[in-house]
Amino acid sequence: MAADETEAPPAETGPPPVAGRRRALALVVVLLGMLLDLLDITIVNVALPSIQRGLGMDGAAVQWVVAAYTLAFAATLILGGRLGDLFGMRRMFLIGIIAFATVSALAGLAQNPEQLIVLRFLQGAAGAVMVPQVYSLIQVMYAPHERPKAWAGLSAVLAIGTVGGPLVGALITTADIAGLGWRGVFLVNVPLGIFAVVTALKVIPVVRGDSARKLDVPAVMLAFVALLCVVFPLVQGRELGWPAWVFVMFGAGVLLLVVFVQYQRRRAVDPLVPMSLFRVRSFVGGMLVSFFFMGGVMAFFLFITLHLQLGEGYSVLRAGFAGLPWDVAVPLFGALSAKWIGPKLGRTGMQLGLVLLIVTMLIFMWIIGTQDNVSLFLLWPPMFLGGVGMGLAFTQVMAYALNDVPLEHAGAASGVVNTVYQVGVSLGIAACGTLLFALLAGNAQPSVDSVEPGLRASLAEAGISGPAADSAVTGFRDCFAERMRLSEPDAMPPQCVALQELPPGAAGPIAAQDAVALRESFQGATVGTLWTQIALFAAALGATCLLPRRVEQH
């Protein structure tokens, strides 16, 4: 894996360095690396309650289990991409996946919250070294006219990791393999990582790095601090209640990014991010489409899962199955897009996919807003349609973003694209999460008002009336409003303690009407939040106008 090792010329200047079955297996391996990164975010979210019980975590520590990974990943992506340019893509992919599997094993053995949080940060950094090489290696292994097929495979992996992650996490946690419980969601990465490393050594081509060039260390530190300042408020701002210092930190991060850009413009030799990339129209257009698109998709699955589990009463496993048609549709229509729609229609195929996603959001708004009991059979058709849209749209985004990027800047370019889309995901989730829980709090009063007559009737049937009934209704109203304000429907704030002192016959009617009020509150909040998805997909649709009508097959 020496940096100056000689190998076949890259795809831009000659035939790909590998072909046939070896190349297909190499693609499987690099996509497996991407899948491990995506799954490790989503399956951990499902296992959080088990992790909290197992390690005795408080709420803040649980949040940091998720946030530590996201922060390290986003802040280190540009560095990870540049290291691939300097020291070789295969070398850095192997280093990244070995580190990822090793840290995963240690995370599965963690004995206290502090250990797990530190390991999650290191895991995110390892993922940031590994993931940019996936995009770069696809450029190396596939000639331009062949890349759409590889991007279709990448889109399928993105869908499986995004939508299928919760289902995989629920299955692993529920199965409790060998009594491992939540530790299985980390330890499953170890055998997969070993397989990827062993196979990668045999099938992934050695791609020459340029270690004679120097790493711009000041730029690395500046980019890391700037991105940390930008992403931290987006990830943790809502959980902290949006204190003033969070906005100051975000503003400082944006200012540091401006300083970073100016510094890179003045650096003529070995910049961390070559500013010439931003003169490539297709790169800028693809980057913006990816920013809005992934922000919309990832945020959608976050709050639709919350709606199904908390508003509709779905189990974790059932909520995971709700997204199954999306998983099926993305690879199917991604392959169709790569083989026919992309070459025939160019960017129009991508635009069609984004339009289908907007239509999907409108259908979800109708279903959630009008149906009191949302079944899987109602959810599956729009889930499939959304998967069709993602298969048509995202398959081509990376083809446009990286197609015209010179190979010597492939790692830096993929690091920038990944960083931008990761910031987009964080921004989308922060915006949608803030809006969803604000709407939940605002809907609390109307929801309680609508169920009060039914609650009083049920209490009367249980023999509770007069002052006792008034006390029960008032206690229920205060408890429900506070839970919605805290954004924790399952919480037990002080306002709810008084309900435990009511006559035993009041518990059943209150629980029944609480479920109705919760569903009504979530209905209005989820429908309102879906407008954000429509806005993000519309912005992505507008950004496609920056793309050429079709990818040049040079």
Coordinates of C-alpha atoms in Angstrom, one line a residue:
M1 CA 0.0 0.0 0.0
A2 CA 2.9 2.3 -0.5
A3 CA 2.0 5.8 -1.6
D4 CA 4.4 5.7 -4.6
E5 CA 3.3 2.2 -5.7
T6 CA 2.7 1.9 -9.5
E7 CA -0.7 0.7 -10.7
A8 CA -3.0 0.9 -13.7
P9 CA -4.0 4.4 -14.8
P10 CA -7.1 5.9 -13.2
A11 CA -10.5 5.9 -14.8
E12 CA -10.2 9.4 -16.0
T13 CA -7.1 8.7 -18.2
G14 CA -7.5 5.1 -19.2
P15 CA -9.3 1.9 -18.5
P16 CA -10.4 1.2 -14.9
P17 CA -7.7 -0.6 -12.8
V18 CA -10.1 -3.5 -12.0
A19 CA -13.0 -5.0 -13.9
G20 CA -15.3 -7.9 -13.9
R21 CA -16.1 -9.9 -10.8
R22 CA -13.2 -8.4 -8.9
R23 CA -14.5 -4.9 -9.4
A24 CA -18.1 -6.0 -8.4
L25 CA -16.7 -7.5 -5.2
A26 CA -14.6 -4.3 -4.6
L27 CA -17.8 -2.2 -4.9
V28 CA -19.6 -4.5 -2.4
V29 CA -16.8 -4.0 0.0
V30 CA -16.6 -0.2 -0.2
L31 CA -20.4 0.0 0.0
L32 CA -20.3 -2.2 3.1
G33 CA -18.1 0.5 4.7
M34 CA -20.7 3.1 3.9
L35 CA -23.5 0.9 5.2
L36 CA -21.6 0.3 8.5
D37 CA -21.4 4.0 9.0
L38 CA -25.1 4.6 8.3
L39 CA -26.3 1.7 10.3
D40 CA -24.3 2.8 13.3
I41 CA -26.2 6.0 13.5
T42 CA -29.7 4.6 13.1
I43 CA -29.6 1.3 14.9
V44 CA -28.0 3.0 18.0
N45 CA -31.0 5.3 18.1
V46 CA -33.3 2.3 18.5
A47 CA -31.2 0.7 21.1
L48 CA -30.9 3.9 23.3
P49 CA -33.5 2.9 25.9
S50 CA -31.7 -0.4 26.4
I51 CA -28.3 1.4 26.6
Q52 CA -29.7 3.9 29.1
R53 CA -30.9 1.1 31.4
G54 CA -27.8 -1.0 30.9
L55 CA -25.3 1.7 31.8
G56 CA -27.5 3.8 34.1
M57 CA -27.4 6.9 31.9
D58 CA -29.1 10.1 32.6
G59 CA -30.9 12.0 29.8
A60 CA -27.9 14.2 28.9
A61 CA -25.5 11.2 28.6
V62 CA -28.0 9.5 26.3
Q63 CA -28.1 12.5 24.0
W64 CA -24.3 12.5 23.9
V65 CA -24.2 8.9 22.7
V66 CA -25.8 10.1 19.5
A67 CA -24.3 13.6 19.3
A68 CA -20.6 12.5 19.9
Y69 CA -20.7 10.4 16.7
T70 CA -22.4 13.1 14.6
L71 CA -20.1 15.8 15.7
A72 CA -16.8 13.9 15.2
F73 CA -18.0 12.6 11.8
A74 CA -19.1 16.0 10.4
A75 CA -16.0 17.9 11.7
T76 CA -13.5 15.3 10.4
L77 CA -14.9 14.5 6.9
I78 CA -12.8 17.1 5.0
L79 CA -9.7 15.9 6.6
G80 CA -10.6 12.3 5.9
G81 CA -11.1 13.0 2.2
R82 CA -7.8 14.9 1.9
L83 CA -5.9 12.1 3.6
G84 CA -7.1 9.8 0.8
D85 CA -5.7 12.2 -1.8
L86 CA -2.3 12.4 0.0
F87 CA -1.7 8.8 1.2
G88 CA -3.9 6.6 -1.1
M89 CA -7.6 5.9 -1.1
R90 CA -7.3 2.2 -0.4
R91 CA -4.9 2.7 2.5
M92 CA -7.1 5.3 4.2
F93 CA -10.2 3.1 3.6
L94 CA -8.5 0.2 5.3
I95 CA -7.3 2.4 8.2
G96 CA -10.8 3.8 8.6
I97 CA -12.6 0.5 8.6
I98 CA -10.0 -1.2 10.9
A99 CA -10.4 1.7 13.4
F100 CA -14.1 1.6 13.0
A101 CA -14.4 -2.1 13.8
T102 CA -11.9 -1.9 16.7
V103 CA -13.7 1.0 18.3
S104 CA -17.0 -0.7 17.8
A105 CA -15.7 -3.8 19.7
L106 CA -14.6 -1.5 22.5
A107 CA -18.0 0.3 22.5
G108 CA -19.7 -3.1 22.8
L109 CA -17.7 -3.7 26.0
A110 CA -18.1 -0.3 27.5
Q111 CA -18.7 -0.3 31.3
N112 CA -19.9 3.2 31.9
P113 CA -21.4 6.2 30.1
E114 CA -18.2 8.1 29.8
Q115 CA -16.4 5.3 28.1
L116 CA -19.2 4.9 25.5
I117 CA -19.4 8.6 24.7
V118 CA -15.6 8.8 24.1
L119 CA -15.7 5.7 22.0
R120 CA -18.6 7.1 20.0
F121 CA -16.6 10.2 19.2
L122 CA -13.7 8.0 18.0
Q123 CA -16.1 5.9 16.0
G124 CA -17.4 9.0 14.2
A125 CA -13.8 10.1 13.4
A126 CA -13.0 6.6 12.0
G127 CA -16.2 6.8 9.9
A128 CA -15.1 10.2 8.6
V129 CA -11.8 8.6 7.4
M130 CA -13.5 5.7 5.7
V131 CA -16.6 7.3 4.0
P132 CA -14.9 9.8 1.6
Q133 CA -12.8 7.0 0.1
V134 CA -16.0 5.2 -0.9
Y135 CA -16.9 8.0 -3.4
S136 CA -13.3 8.4 -4.5
L137 CA -12.8 4.7 -5.1
I138 CA -16.0 4.5 -7.2
Q139 CA -14.4 7.2 -9.4
V140 CA -11.2 5.2 -9.8
M141 CA -12.9 1.8 -10.4
Y142 CA -15.5 3.0 -12.9
A143 CA -15.2 5.0 -16.1
P144 CA -17.5 8.0 -16.3
H145 CA -20.2 6.2 -18.4
E146 CA -20.2 3.3 -16.0
R147 CA -20.5 5.3 -12.7
P148 CA -24.3 5.7 -12.7
K149 CA -24.6 2.0 -11.9
A150 CA -22.3 2.3 -9.0
W151 CA -24.1 5.4 -7.8
A152 CA -27.4 3.3 -8.0
G153 CA -25.8 0.8 -5.6
L154 CA -24.7 3.7 -3.3
S155 CA -28.3 5.0 -3.3
A156 CA -29.6 1.6 -2.3
V157 CA -27.1 1.5 0.6
L158 CA -28.2 5.0 1.7
A159 CA -31.8 3.9 1.7
I160 CA -31.1 0.6 3.6
G161 CA -29.0 2.4 6.2
T162 CA -31.4 5.3 6.6
V163 CA -34.7 3.4 6.6
G164 CA -33.7 -0.2 7.4
G165 CA -31.4 0.8 10.3
P166 CA -34.2 1.1 12.9
L167 CA -35.6 -2.3 11.8
V168 CA -32.1 -3.9 12.1
G169 CA -31.6 -2.3 15.4
A170 CA -35.0 -3.5 16.7
L171 CA -34.3 -7.0 15.5
I172 CA -30.8 -7.1 17.1
T173 CA -32.0 -5.6 20.4
T174 CA -35.1 -7.8 20.6
A175 CA -33.3 -11.0 19.7
D176 CA -30.8 -10.5 22.5
I177 CA -28.2 -12.7 20.8
A178 CA -26.1 -14.6 23.3
G179 CA -27.5 -12.4 26.0
L180 CA -25.6 -9.4 24.6
G181 CA -28.7 -7.1 24.5
W182 CA -27.8 -3.6 23.3
R183 CA -24.1 -4.5 23.0
G184 CA -25.0 -6.4 19.9
V185 CA -25.6 -3.3 17.8
F186 CA -21.9 -2.4 18.2
L187 CA -20.4 -5.9 18.1
V188 CA -22.1 -6.7 14.9
N189 CA -19.7 -4.3 13.2
V190 CA -16.7 -6.5 14.1
P191 CA -17.2 -9.6 11.8
L192 CA -18.4 -7.3 9.0
G193 CA -15.3 -5.1 9.4
I194 CA -13.0 -8.2 9.4
F195 CA -14.7 -9.4 6.2
A196 CA -14.4 -6.0 4.6
V197 CA -10.7 -5.7 5.5
V198 CA -9.7 -9.2 4.3
T199 CA -11.7 -8.8 1.0
A200 CA -10.5 -5.2 0.4
L201 CA -6.8 -6.3 0.6
K202 CA -7.5 -8.7 -2.3
V203 CA -9.9 -6.8 -4.6
I204 CA -9.6 -3.0 -4.1
P205 CA -7.0 -1.5 -6.4
V206 CA -4.0 0.3 -5.0
V207 CA -4.5 4.0 -5.9
R208 CA -1.4 6.1 -5.8
G209 CA -1.5 9.0 -3.3
D210 CA 0.7 12.0 -3.4
S211 CA 2.5 11.9 -0.1
A212 CA 5.1 14.4 -1.4
R213 CA 2.5 17.1 -0.9
K214 CA 2.0 18.4 2.6
L215 CA -1.1 18.3 4.8
D216 CA -2.3 21.9 5.6
V217 CA -2.4 21.4 9.4
P218 CA -3.6 25.0 10.3
A219 CA -6.4 24.5 7.8
V220 CA -7.3 21.2 9.3
M221 CA -7.6 22.7 12.8
L222 CA -9.5 25.7 11.5
A223 CA -12.0 23.5 9.6
F224 CA -12.4 21.2 12.6
V225 CA -13.2 24.0 15.0
A226 CA -15.4 25.8 12.6
L227 CA -17.5 22.7 11.7
L228 CA -17.7 21.7 15.4
C229 CA -19.1 25.2 16.2
V230 CA -21.6 24.9 13.4
V231 CA -22.8 21.4 13.9
F232 CA -22.9 21.3 17.7
P233 CA -25.8 23.9 18.0
L234 CA -27.7 22.1 15.3
V235 CA -27.3 18.7 17.0
Q236 CA -27.8 19.8 20.7
G237 CA -29.5 23.2 20.5
R238 CA -33.0 21.9 21.0
E239 CA -32.1 19.5 23.8
L240 CA -30.4 22.4 25.6
G241 CA -33.4 24.7 25.2
W242 CA -31.6 27.0 22.7
P243 CA -29.6 29.2 25.2
A244 CA -28.0 32.4 23.8
W245 CA -24.5 30.9 23.8
V246 CA -25.6 28.3 21.3
F247 CA -26.5 31.0 18.7
V248 CA -23.2 32.8 19.5
M249 CA -21.3 29.5 18.9
F250 CA -23.1 29.0 15.6
G251 CA -22.3 32.5 14.5
A252 CA -18.6 32.0 15.5
G253 CA -18.6 28.8 13.4
V254 CA -19.9 30.6 10.3
L255 CA -17.3 33.3 10.8
L256 CA -14.6 30.7 11.1
L257 CA -15.7 29.1 7.9
V258 CA -15.4 32.4 6.1
V259 CA -11.9 32.8 7.5
F260 CA -11.2 29.2 6.4
V261 CA -12.3 30.0 2.8
Q262 CA -10.2 33.2 2.7
Y263 CA -7.2 31.3 4.0
Q264 CA -7.6 28.5 1.4
R265 CA -7.9 31.1 -1.4
R266 CA -4.5 32.6 -0.5
R267 CA -2.8 29.2 -0.2
A268 CA -1.5 28.3 -3.6
V269 CA 0.3 25.1 -2.7
D270 CA -1.5 22.0 -1.1
P271 CA -4.7 23.6 0.1
L272 CA -6.9 21.3 2.2
V273 CA -9.9 22.2 0.0
P274 CA -8.9 23.4 -3.5
M275 CA -11.1 26.4 -4.2
S276 CA -11.0 25.4 -7.9
L277 CA -13.6 22.8 -7.0
F278 CA -16.2 25.6 -6.5
R279 CA -15.7 26.7 -10.1
V280 CA -17.0 23.3 -11.3
R281 CA -20.7 24.1 -11.9
S282 CA -21.8 20.4 -11.6
F283 CA -19.9 20.0 -8.3
V284 CA -21.6 23.1 -6.8
G285 CA -25.1 22.1 -8.1
G286 CA -24.8 18.5 -6.9
M287 CA -23.5 19.7 -3.5
L288 CA -26.6 21.9 -3.0
V289 CA -29.0 19.3 -4.2
S290 CA -27.4 16.8 -1.8
F291 CA -27.6 19.3 1.1
F292 CA -31.4 19.9 0.7
F293 CA -32.3 16.4 -0.3
M294 CA -30.6 14.5 2.5
G295 CA -31.7 17.1 5.1
G296 CA -35.3 16.4 4.0
V297 CA -35.0 12.6 3.9
M298 CA -33.2 12.1 7.2
A299 CA -35.4 14.5 9.1
F300 CA -38.5 12.9 7.6
F301 CA -37.7 9.4 8.9
L302 CA -36.8 10.8 12.3
F303 CA -40.1 12.5 13.0
I304 CA -42.3 10.0 11.1
T305 CA -40.8 7.3 13.4
L306 CA -41.6 9.5 16.4
H307 CA -45.2 9.9 15.1
L308 CA -45.7 6.2 14.6
Q309 CA -44.3 5.1 17.9
L310 CA -45.6 7.9 20.2
G311 CA -48.6 9.2 18.2
E312 CA -50.0 6.0 16.8
G313 CA -48.7 3.5 19.4
Y314 CA -46.5 1.4 17.1
S315 CA -43.9 -0.9 18.5
V316 CA -40.3 -0.3 17.5
L317 CA -40.4 -3.3 15.3
R318 CA -43.6 -2.4 13.6
A319 CA -42.4 1.2 13.0
G320 CA -39.3 -0.3 11.4
F321 CA -41.5 -2.4 9.0
A322 CA -43.4 0.7 8.0
G323 CA -40.4 1.8 5.9
L324 CA -39.8 -1.5 4.2
P325 CA -41.3 -0.5 0.8
W326 CA -39.0 2.5 0.7
D327 CA -36.0 0.1 1.0
V328 CA -37.4 -2.0 -1.8
A329 CA -38.1 0.8 -4.2
V330 CA -34.8 2.7 -3.9
P331 CA -32.5 0.0 -5.3
L332 CA -35.1 -1.1 -7.9
F333 CA -35.6 2.4 -9.4
G334 CA -32.0 3.4 -8.7
A335 CA -30.9 0.6 -11.1
L336 CA -33.6 1.7 -13.6
S337 CA -32.4 5.3 -13.3
A338 CA -28.8 4.3 -13.8
K339 CA -29.6 2.1 -16.8
W340 CA -32.2 4.0 -18.7
I341 CA -33.7 7.1 -17.1
G342 CA -30.5 8.9 -16.3
P343 CA -28.9 8.4 -19.8
K344 CA -32.2 9.3 -21.6
L345 CA -33.5 12.1 -19.5
G346 CA -30.4 13.5 -17.7
R347 CA -31.3 15.9 -14.9
T348 CA -35.0 15.6 -15.8
G349 CA -35.0 12.2 -14.2
M350 CA -33.6 13.7 -11.0
Q351 CA -36.2 16.4 -11.1
L352 CA -39.0 13.8 -11.6
G353 CA -37.7 12.0 -8.4
L354 CA -37.9 15.2 -6.4
V355 CA -41.4 15.9 -7.6
L356 CA -42.5 12.4 -6.5
L357 CA -41.0 13.1 -3.1
I358 CA -43.1 16.2 -2.8
V359 CA -46.2 14.3 -3.8
T360 CA -45.3 11.6 -1.2
M361 CA -45.2 14.3 1.5
L362 CA -48.6 15.6 0.5
I363 CA -50.0 12.0 0.6
F364 CA -48.6 11.6 4.1
M365 CA -50.2 14.8 5.2
W366 CA -53.6 13.6 4.0
I367 CA -53.2 10.2 5.7
I368 CA -52.0 11.5 9.0
G369 CA -54.3 14.4 9.1
T370 CA -57.5 12.5 8.3
Q371 CA -57.1 8.9 9.6
D372 CA -57.5 8.2 13.3
N373 CA -55.8 4.8 13.0
V374 CA -53.0 4.7 10.5
S375 CA -52.3 1.1 9.4
L376 CA -49.3 -0.3 7.7
F377 CA -51.4 -0.8 4.5
L378 CA -52.1 2.9 4.4
L379 CA -48.4 3.8 4.9
W380 CA -46.8 1.3 2.5
P381 CA -48.0 2.9 -0.9
P382 CA -46.6 6.4 -0.1
M383 CA -43.5 4.8 1.3
F384 CA -43.0 2.9 -1.9
L385 CA -43.6 6.1 -3.9
G386 CA -41.1 8.0 -1.8
G387 CA -38.5 5.2 -2.4
V388 CA -39.1 5.6 -6.1
G389 CA -38.5 9.3 -5.8
M390 CA -35.2 8.8 -3.9
G391 CA -34.1 6.1 -6.4
L392 CA -34.6 8.5 -9.3
A393 CA -33.1 11.5 -7.6
F394 CA -30.2 10.6 -5.4
T395 CA -28.8 8.0 -7.8
Q396 CA -27.8 10.9 -10.1
V397 CA -26.7 13.5 -7.6
M398 CA -23.3 12.0 -6.9
A399 CA -22.7 11.4 -10.6
Y400 CA -23.2 15.1 -11.2
A401 CA -21.3 16.3 -8.2
L402 CA -18.1 14.3 -8.8
N403 CA -18.1 13.5 -12.5
D404 CA -16.1 16.6 -13.5
V405 CA -13.8 16.7 -10.5
P406 CA -10.1 16.0 -11.3
L407 CA -9.0 12.7 -9.8
E408 CA -6.2 14.3 -7.8
H409 CA -8.9 16.2 -5.9
A410 CA -11.4 13.4 -5.6
G411 CA -10.9 12.8 -1.9
A412 CA -11.1 16.5 -1.0
A413 CA -14.3 16.8 -3.2
S414 CA -16.0 13.8 -1.6
G415 CA -15.1 15.1 1.8
V416 CA -16.6 18.4 1.0
V417 CA -19.8 16.8 -0.4
N418 CA -20.1 14.6 2.6
T419 CA -19.6 17.4 5.0
V420 CA -22.1 19.6 3.3
Y421 CA -24.7 16.9 3.2
Q422 CA -24.0 16.0 6.9
V423 CA -24.5 19.7 7.8
G424 CA -27.7 19.5 5.8
V425 CA -28.9 16.5 7.7
S426 CA -28.1 18.2 11.0
L427 CA -29.8 21.4 9.9
G428 CA -32.9 19.5 8.6
I429 CA -33.2 17.4 11.8
A430 CA -32.7 20.5 14.0
A431 CA -35.3 22.6 12.1
C432 CA -37.9 19.8 11.8
G433 CA -37.3 18.6 15.4
T434 CA -37.7 22.2 16.8
L435 CA -40.9 22.8 14.7
L436 CA -42.4 19.4 15.6
F437 CA -42.0 19.8 19.3
A438 CA -43.1 23.4 19.2
L439 CA -46.3 22.4 17.4
L440 CA -46.8 19.5 19.9
A441 CA -46.7 22.0 22.8
G442 CA -49.0 24.4 20.9
N443 CA -51.5 21.6 20.2
A444 CA -51.6 20.4 23.8
Q445 CA -54.4 22.7 24.9
P446 CA -56.7 22.0 21.9
S447 CA -56.1 18.3 22.2
V448 CA -57.0 18.2 25.8
D449 CA -60.1 20.3 25.2
S450 CA -61.3 17.9 22.5
V451 CA -61.0 14.8 24.8
E452 CA -62.3 16.5 28.0
P453 CA -66.0 15.6 27.4
G454 CA -65.1 11.9 26.8
L455 CA -62.9 11.9 29.9
R456 CA -65.6 13.3 32.1
A457 CA -68.1 10.7 30.7
S458 CA -65.6 7.9 31.3
L459 CA -65.0 9.1 34.8
A460 CA -68.7 9.3 35.5
E461 CA -69.1 5.7 34.4
A462 CA -66.3 4.8 36.8
G463 CA -68.3 6.5 39.6
I464 CA -66.1 9.6 39.8
S465 CA -67.9 12.9 39.6
G466 CA -68.1 16.4 41.1
P467 CA -64.9 17.8 42.7
A468 CA -63.0 14.5 42.2
A469 CA -63.8 14.6 38.5
D470 CA -62.7 18.2 38.3
S471 CA -59.5 17.4 40.1
A472 CA -58.8 14.5 37.7
V473 CA -59.4 16.6 34.6
T474 CA -57.3 19.5 35.9
G475 CA -54.5 17.2 36.8
F476 CA -54.6 15.5 33.4
R477 CA -54.6 18.8 31.6
D478 CA -51.6 20.1 33.5
C479 CA -49.7 16.9 33.2
F480 CA -50.3 16.6 29.4
A481 CA -49.3 20.2 28.7
E482 CA -46.1 19.9 30.7
R483 CA -45.1 16.6 28.9
M484 CA -45.7 18.2 25.5
R485 CA -43.7 21.3 26.6
L486 CA -40.8 19.0 27.7
S487 CA -41.0 17.2 24.3
E488 CA -41.2 13.9 26.3
P489 CA -44.6 12.2 26.0
D490 CA -43.4 9.4 28.3
A491 CA -42.0 11.7 31.0
M492 CA -43.3 12.0 34.6
P493 CA -42.9 15.7 35.6
P494 CA -44.1 17.0 38.9
Q495 CA -47.4 18.0 37.4
C496 CA -48.2 14.3 36.7
V497 CA -47.5 13.1 40.3
A498 CA -50.9 14.3 41.5
L499 CA -52.6 11.9 39.1
Q500 CA -51.2 9.0 41.1
E501 CA -53.2 10.2 44.2
L502 CA -56.6 10.0 42.3
P503 CA -59.1 7.2 43.0
P504 CA -58.0 3.9 41.3
G505 CA -60.9 4.1 38.9
A506 CA -59.6 7.2 37.3
A507 CA -56.4 5.6 35.9
G508 CA -58.1 3.7 33.0
P509 CA -60.2 6.7 31.6
I510 CA -57.2 9.0 31.9
A511 CA -54.9 6.6 30.1
A512 CA -57.4 6.1 27.3
Q513 CA -58.0 9.8 26.7
D514 CA -54.3 10.5 27.0
A515 CA -53.6 8.2 24.0
V516 CA -56.3 10.0 22.1
A517 CA -55.0 13.5 23.0
L518 CA -51.5 12.4 22.1
R519 CA -52.5 11.1 18.7
E520 CA -54.4 14.3 18.0
S521 CA -51.5 16.5 19.1
F522 CA -49.1 14.5 16.9
Q523 CA -51.4 14.6 14.0
G524 CA -51.4 18.4 13.8
A525 CA -47.7 18.6 14.6
T526 CA -46.6 16.0 12.1
V527 CA -48.7 17.5 9.3
G528 CA -47.3 21.0 10.1
T529 CA -43.7 19.6 10.0
L530 CA -44.2 17.9 6.7
W531 CA -44.3 21.4 5.1
T532 CA -40.6 21.6 6.0
Q533 CA -39.9 18.5 3.9
I534 CA -41.8 20.0 1.0
A535 CA -39.8 23.2 1.2
L536 CA -36.5 21.2 1.4
F537 CA -37.3 19.0 -1.6
A538 CA -38.5 22.1 -3.5
A539 CA -35.2 23.8 -2.8
A540 CA -33.4 20.7 -4.0
L541 CA -35.5 20.9 -7.2
G542 CA -34.6 24.5 -7.7
A543 CA -30.9 23.7 -7.2
T544 CA -31.0 21.1 -10.0
C545 CA -31.2 24.1 -12.4
L546 CA -27.5 24.7 -11.6
L547 CA -26.7 21.3 -13.1
P548 CA -26.0 20.7 -16.8
R549 CA -28.8 19.0 -18.6
R550 CA -26.9 15.7 -18.6
V551 CA -23.6 14.3 -17.3
E552 CA -20.8 14.5 -20.0
Q553 CA -19.6 11.0 -20.8
H554 CA -16.0 12.1 -21.5

